[in-house]
Coordinates of C-alpha atoms in Angstrom, one line a residue:
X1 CA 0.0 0.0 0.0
X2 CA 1.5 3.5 -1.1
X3 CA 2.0 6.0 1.4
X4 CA -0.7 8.7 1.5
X5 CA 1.9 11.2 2.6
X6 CA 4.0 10.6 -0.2
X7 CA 1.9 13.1 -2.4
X8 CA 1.6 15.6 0.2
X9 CA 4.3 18.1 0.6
X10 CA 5.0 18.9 4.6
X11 CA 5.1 22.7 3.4
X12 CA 1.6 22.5 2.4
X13 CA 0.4 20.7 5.6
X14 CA 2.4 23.1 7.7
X15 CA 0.4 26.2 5.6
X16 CA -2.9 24.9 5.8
X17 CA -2.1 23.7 10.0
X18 CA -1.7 27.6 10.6
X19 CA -4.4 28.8 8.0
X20 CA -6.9 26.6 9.8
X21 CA -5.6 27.3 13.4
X22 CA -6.0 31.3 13.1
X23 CA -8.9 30.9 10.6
X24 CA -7.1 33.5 8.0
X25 CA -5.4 32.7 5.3
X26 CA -3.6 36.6 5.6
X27 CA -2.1 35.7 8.9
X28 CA -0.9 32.6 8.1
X29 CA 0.8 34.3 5.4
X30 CA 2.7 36.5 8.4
X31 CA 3.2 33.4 10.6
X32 CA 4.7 31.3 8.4
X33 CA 6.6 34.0 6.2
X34 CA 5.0 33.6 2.7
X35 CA 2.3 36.2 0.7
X36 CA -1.4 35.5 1.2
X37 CA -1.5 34.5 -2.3
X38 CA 1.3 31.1 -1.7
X39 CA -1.0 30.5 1.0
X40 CA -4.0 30.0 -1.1
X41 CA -2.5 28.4 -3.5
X42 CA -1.2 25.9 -1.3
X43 CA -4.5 25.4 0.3
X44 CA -5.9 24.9 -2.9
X45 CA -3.4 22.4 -4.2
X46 CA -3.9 20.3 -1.0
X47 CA -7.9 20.9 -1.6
X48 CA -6.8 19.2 -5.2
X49 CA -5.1 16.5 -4.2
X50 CA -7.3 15.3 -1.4
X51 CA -10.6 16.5 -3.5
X52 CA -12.6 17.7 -1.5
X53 CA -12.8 21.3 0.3
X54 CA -11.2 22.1 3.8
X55 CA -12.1 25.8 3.5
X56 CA -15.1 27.3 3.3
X57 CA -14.5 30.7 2.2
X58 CA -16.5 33.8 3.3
X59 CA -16.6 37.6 2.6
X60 CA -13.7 38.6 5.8
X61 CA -12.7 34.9 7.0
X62 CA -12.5 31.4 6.5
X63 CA -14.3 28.6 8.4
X64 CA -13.2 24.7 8.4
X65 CA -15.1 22.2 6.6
X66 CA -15.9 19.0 8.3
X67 CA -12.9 17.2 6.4
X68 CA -11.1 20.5 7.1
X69 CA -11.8 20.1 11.3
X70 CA -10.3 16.6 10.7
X71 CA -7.2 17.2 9.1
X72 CA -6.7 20.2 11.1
X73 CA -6.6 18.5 14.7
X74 CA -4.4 16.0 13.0
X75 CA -2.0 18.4 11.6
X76 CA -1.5 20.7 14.5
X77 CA -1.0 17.6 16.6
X78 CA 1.5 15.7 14.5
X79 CA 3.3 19.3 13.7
X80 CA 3.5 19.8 18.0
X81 CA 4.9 16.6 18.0
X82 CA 7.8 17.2 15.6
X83 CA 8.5 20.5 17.1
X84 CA 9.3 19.0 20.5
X85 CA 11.1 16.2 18.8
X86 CA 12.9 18.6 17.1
X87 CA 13.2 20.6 20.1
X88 CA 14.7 17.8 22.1
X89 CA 17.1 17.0 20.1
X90 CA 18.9 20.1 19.6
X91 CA 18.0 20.8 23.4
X92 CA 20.9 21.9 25.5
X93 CA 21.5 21.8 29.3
X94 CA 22.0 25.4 29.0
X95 CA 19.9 28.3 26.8
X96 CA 17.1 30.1 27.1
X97 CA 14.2 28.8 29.1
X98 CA 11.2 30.6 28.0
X99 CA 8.3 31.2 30.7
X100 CA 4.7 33.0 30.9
X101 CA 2.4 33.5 34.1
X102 CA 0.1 35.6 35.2
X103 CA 0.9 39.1 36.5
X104 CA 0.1 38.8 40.0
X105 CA 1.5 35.1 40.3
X106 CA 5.0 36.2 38.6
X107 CA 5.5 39.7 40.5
X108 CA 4.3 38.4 44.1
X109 CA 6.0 34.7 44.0
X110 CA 8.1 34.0 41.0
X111 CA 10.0 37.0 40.7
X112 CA 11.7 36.8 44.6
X113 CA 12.6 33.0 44.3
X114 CA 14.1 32.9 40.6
X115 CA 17.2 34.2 41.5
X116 CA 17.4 30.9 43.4
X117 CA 17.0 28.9 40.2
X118 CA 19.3 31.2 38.1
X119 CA 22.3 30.4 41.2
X120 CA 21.9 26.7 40.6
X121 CA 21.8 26.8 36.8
X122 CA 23.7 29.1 36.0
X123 CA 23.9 28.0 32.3
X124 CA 20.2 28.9 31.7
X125 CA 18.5 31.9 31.1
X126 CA 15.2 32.3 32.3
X127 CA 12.9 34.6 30.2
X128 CA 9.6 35.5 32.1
X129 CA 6.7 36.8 30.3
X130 CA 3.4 38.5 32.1
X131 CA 0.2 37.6 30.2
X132 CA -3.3 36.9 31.1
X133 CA -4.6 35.3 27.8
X134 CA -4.2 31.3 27.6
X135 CA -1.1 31.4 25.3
X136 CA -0.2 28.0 22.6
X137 CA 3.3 27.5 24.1
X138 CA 4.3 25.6 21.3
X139 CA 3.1 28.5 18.3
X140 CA 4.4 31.2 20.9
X141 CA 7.9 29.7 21.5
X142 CA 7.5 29.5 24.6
X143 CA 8.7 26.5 26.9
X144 CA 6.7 26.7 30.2
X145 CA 3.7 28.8 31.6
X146 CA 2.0 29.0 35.2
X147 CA -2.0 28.9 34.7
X148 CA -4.9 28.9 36.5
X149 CA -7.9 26.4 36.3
X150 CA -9.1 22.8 36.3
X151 CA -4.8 21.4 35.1
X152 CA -6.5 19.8 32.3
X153 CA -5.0 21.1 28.6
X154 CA -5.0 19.5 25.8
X155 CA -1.1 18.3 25.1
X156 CA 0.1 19.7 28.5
X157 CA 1.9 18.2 31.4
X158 CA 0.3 19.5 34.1
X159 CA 1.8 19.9 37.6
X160 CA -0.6 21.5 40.8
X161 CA 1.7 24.1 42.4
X162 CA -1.0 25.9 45.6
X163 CA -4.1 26.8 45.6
X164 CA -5.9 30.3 43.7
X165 CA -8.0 31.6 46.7
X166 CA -9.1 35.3 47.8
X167 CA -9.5 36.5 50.8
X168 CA -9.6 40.3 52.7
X169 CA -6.3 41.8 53.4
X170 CA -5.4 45.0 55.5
X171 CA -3.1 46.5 57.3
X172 CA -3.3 46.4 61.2
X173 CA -3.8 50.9 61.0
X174 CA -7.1 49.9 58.5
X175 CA -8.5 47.0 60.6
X176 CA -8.1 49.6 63.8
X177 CA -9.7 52.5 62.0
X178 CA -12.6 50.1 61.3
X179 CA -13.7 49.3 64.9
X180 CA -11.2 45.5 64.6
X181 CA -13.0 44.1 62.0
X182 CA -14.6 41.2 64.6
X183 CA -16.8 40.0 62.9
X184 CA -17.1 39.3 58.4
X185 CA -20.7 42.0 58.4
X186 CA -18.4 44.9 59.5
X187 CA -16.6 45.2 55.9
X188 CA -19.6 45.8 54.6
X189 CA -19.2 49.6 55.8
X190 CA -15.2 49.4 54.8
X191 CA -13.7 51.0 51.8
X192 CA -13.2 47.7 49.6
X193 CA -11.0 46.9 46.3
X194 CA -11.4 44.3 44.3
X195 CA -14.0 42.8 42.0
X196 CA -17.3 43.3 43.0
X197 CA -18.2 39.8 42.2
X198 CA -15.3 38.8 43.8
X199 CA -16.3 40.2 47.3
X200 CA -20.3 39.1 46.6
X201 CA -19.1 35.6 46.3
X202 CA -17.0 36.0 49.7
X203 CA -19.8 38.1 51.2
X204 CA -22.1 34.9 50.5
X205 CA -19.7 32.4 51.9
X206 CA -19.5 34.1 54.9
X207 CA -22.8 34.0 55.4
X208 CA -23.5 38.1 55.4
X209 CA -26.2 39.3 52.8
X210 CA -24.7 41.8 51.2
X211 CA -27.4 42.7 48.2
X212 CA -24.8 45.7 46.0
X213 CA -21.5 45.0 46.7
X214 CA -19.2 47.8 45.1
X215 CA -15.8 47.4 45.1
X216 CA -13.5 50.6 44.8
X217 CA -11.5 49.7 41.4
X218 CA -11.9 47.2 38.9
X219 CA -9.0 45.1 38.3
X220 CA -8.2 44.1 34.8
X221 CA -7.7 40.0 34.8
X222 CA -5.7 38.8 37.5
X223 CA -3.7 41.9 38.7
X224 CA -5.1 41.5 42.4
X225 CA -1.3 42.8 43.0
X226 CA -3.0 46.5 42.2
X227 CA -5.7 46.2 45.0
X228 CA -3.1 44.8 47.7
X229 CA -1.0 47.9 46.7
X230 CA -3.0 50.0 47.8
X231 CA -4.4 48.2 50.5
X232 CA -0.7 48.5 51.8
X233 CA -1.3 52.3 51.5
X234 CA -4.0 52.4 54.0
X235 CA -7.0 52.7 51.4
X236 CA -9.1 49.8 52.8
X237 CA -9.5 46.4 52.3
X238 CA -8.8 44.3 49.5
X239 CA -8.9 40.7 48.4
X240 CA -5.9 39.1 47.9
X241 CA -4.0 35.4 47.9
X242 CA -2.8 34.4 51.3
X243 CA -0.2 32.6 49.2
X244 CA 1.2 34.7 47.1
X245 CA 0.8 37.6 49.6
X246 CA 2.6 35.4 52.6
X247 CA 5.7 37.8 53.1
X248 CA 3.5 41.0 54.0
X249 CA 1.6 38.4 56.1
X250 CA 4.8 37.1 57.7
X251 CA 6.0 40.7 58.4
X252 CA 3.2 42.2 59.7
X253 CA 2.2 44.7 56.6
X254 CA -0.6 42.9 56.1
X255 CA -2.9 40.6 58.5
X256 CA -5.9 38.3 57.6
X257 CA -8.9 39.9 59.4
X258 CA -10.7 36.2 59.2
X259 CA -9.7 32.8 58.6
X260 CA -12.8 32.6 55.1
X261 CA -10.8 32.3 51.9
X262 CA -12.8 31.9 48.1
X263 CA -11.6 29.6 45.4
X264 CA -10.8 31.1 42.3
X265 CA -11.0 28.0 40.5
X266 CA -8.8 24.5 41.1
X267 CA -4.8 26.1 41.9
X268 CA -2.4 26.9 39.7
X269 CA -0.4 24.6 38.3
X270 CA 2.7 24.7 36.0
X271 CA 2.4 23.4 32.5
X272 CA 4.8 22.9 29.3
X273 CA 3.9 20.3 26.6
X274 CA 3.8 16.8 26.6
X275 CA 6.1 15.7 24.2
X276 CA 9.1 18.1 25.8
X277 CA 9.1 16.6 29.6
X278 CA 12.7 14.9 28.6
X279 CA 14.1 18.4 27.7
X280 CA 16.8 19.2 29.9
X281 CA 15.9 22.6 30.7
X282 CA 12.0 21.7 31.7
X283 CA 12.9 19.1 33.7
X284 CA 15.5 20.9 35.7
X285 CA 12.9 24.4 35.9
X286 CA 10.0 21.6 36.9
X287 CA 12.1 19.8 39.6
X288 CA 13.0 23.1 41.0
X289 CA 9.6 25.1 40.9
X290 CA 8.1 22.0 42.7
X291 CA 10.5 22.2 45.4
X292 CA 10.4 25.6 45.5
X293 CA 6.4 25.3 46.6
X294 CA 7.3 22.6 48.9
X295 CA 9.3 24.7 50.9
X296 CA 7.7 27.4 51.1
X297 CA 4.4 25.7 52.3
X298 CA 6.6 23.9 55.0
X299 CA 7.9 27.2 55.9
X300 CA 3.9 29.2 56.2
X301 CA 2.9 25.5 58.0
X302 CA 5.9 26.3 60.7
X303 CA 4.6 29.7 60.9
X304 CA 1.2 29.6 61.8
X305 CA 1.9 27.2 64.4
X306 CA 4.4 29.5 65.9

């Protein structure tokens, strides 16, 4: 039996993989580095050989065909696989390890521990990247990201890291100036920050109507970092991650008014893609990052019981 493939230049699959991925045949053109016009004549030659359509094409876009949703989950998987092959293979123990997170998760916890990593790997260069959109690590060229969520992506390792929680923060002046903050109703007269949905949902788990919550501020995606700031400054109270937040805690800047923390969703985790757990550089950022959690929940589980 002849080989299917054998017909199909890899240059065409690798066109139509992006053109069906960002539903545009123009910026395919940019991503892969050819005109718009190579781009549909490859996607029509492929069309050709296959015969039948994998485009249909309308006035501003293009939408996949049913054979076209087919070969396109097929294509962007066997084309992930061959770039962490490929990756692997030329993989060094040294280079630059690419990494996105989210603002507040990179600023408040990654930032003060990296230099850790950077003193026992001195070889690698660690590139951090702040973004709140869900990123493709392998079409960004990017090696590892810290998310937030359920840890289940398609084609990602997936390690859980400490759990995405809010709960009020303020310093010791602010909980004075409020009459001590006793009991969860008395925020309800306190200048708040934070998402108003945020501080409904913690409202409710405490057990405290609390019928038009609003919140001074609206954060944009996960920058909770903003609202602590100025919850530092003595502006009221704000919602905040015990975890990431720990070192105020632990030096008295800020203080936990009552024990009720939210879930955000499941944790965050750390993620890279499947096929590149071997890679030297991962493994060694993995290994570290995990230890790196492990001590410092030993060292808040010492704390609270001192």
């Amino acid at each position: 039996m002849s080989d299917p493939l054998a017909t199909v230049p890899l240059s065409a699959i690798r066109v139509f993989e992006a053109a069906a991925r960002l539903r545009s045949f123009t910026r395919a053109a940019d991503e892969v580095g050819v005109s718009q016009a190579a781009v549909s004549w490859q996607v029509k030659a492929l069309e050709r050989r296959l015969g039948q359509a994998l485009f249909r094409r309308l006035p501003r876009e293009v939408a996949l065909t049913p054979a076209g949703e087919r070969l396109a989950k097929a294509a962007t998987d066997a084309l992930n696989l061959l770039r962490g092959a490929i990756s692997d293979l030329t993989d060094q123990p040294d280079g630059v390890l690419s990494i996105t997170a989210m603002e507040s998760f990179a600023i408040q916890w990654l930032a003060p521990r990296i230099g850790a990593f950077q003193l026992s790997h001195p070889k690698i260069a660690v590139r951090l990247e702040t973004s709140s959109r869900l990123q493709s690590l392998a079409q960004d060229g990017l090696d590892m990201a810290v998310r937030s969520g359920s840890g289940e992506w398609p084609g990602l390792e997936s390690h859980y890291l400490f759990a995405s929680e809010l709960t009020p923060l303020c310093t010791p002046g602010v909980r004075a100036a409020l009459g001590g903050l006793t009991q969860p109703g008395d925020l309800l007269g306190a200048p708040l920050m934070g998402l108003d949905r945020d501080w409904a949902t913690w409202f409710a788990a405490a057990g405290v109507e609390a019928l038009d919550v609003k919140a001074g501020g609206q954060l944009i995606a996960d920058m909770q970092v903003i609202a602590i700031t100025s919850a530092l400054a003595g502006r009221g109270v704000a919602l905040g991650s015990p975890i990431l937040f720990a070192a105020e805690l632990a030096r008295g800047a800020l203080i936990q008014p009552f024990p009720l923390a939210i879930a955000q969703n499941d944790g965050y985790w750390l993620v890279y893609p499947k096929e590149r757990r071997r890679a030297a550089k991962i493994a060694a950022f993995r290994d570290w990052m995990l230890s790196a959690v492990a001590e410092a929940a030993a060292g808040q589980a010492a704390a609270s019981l001192s």
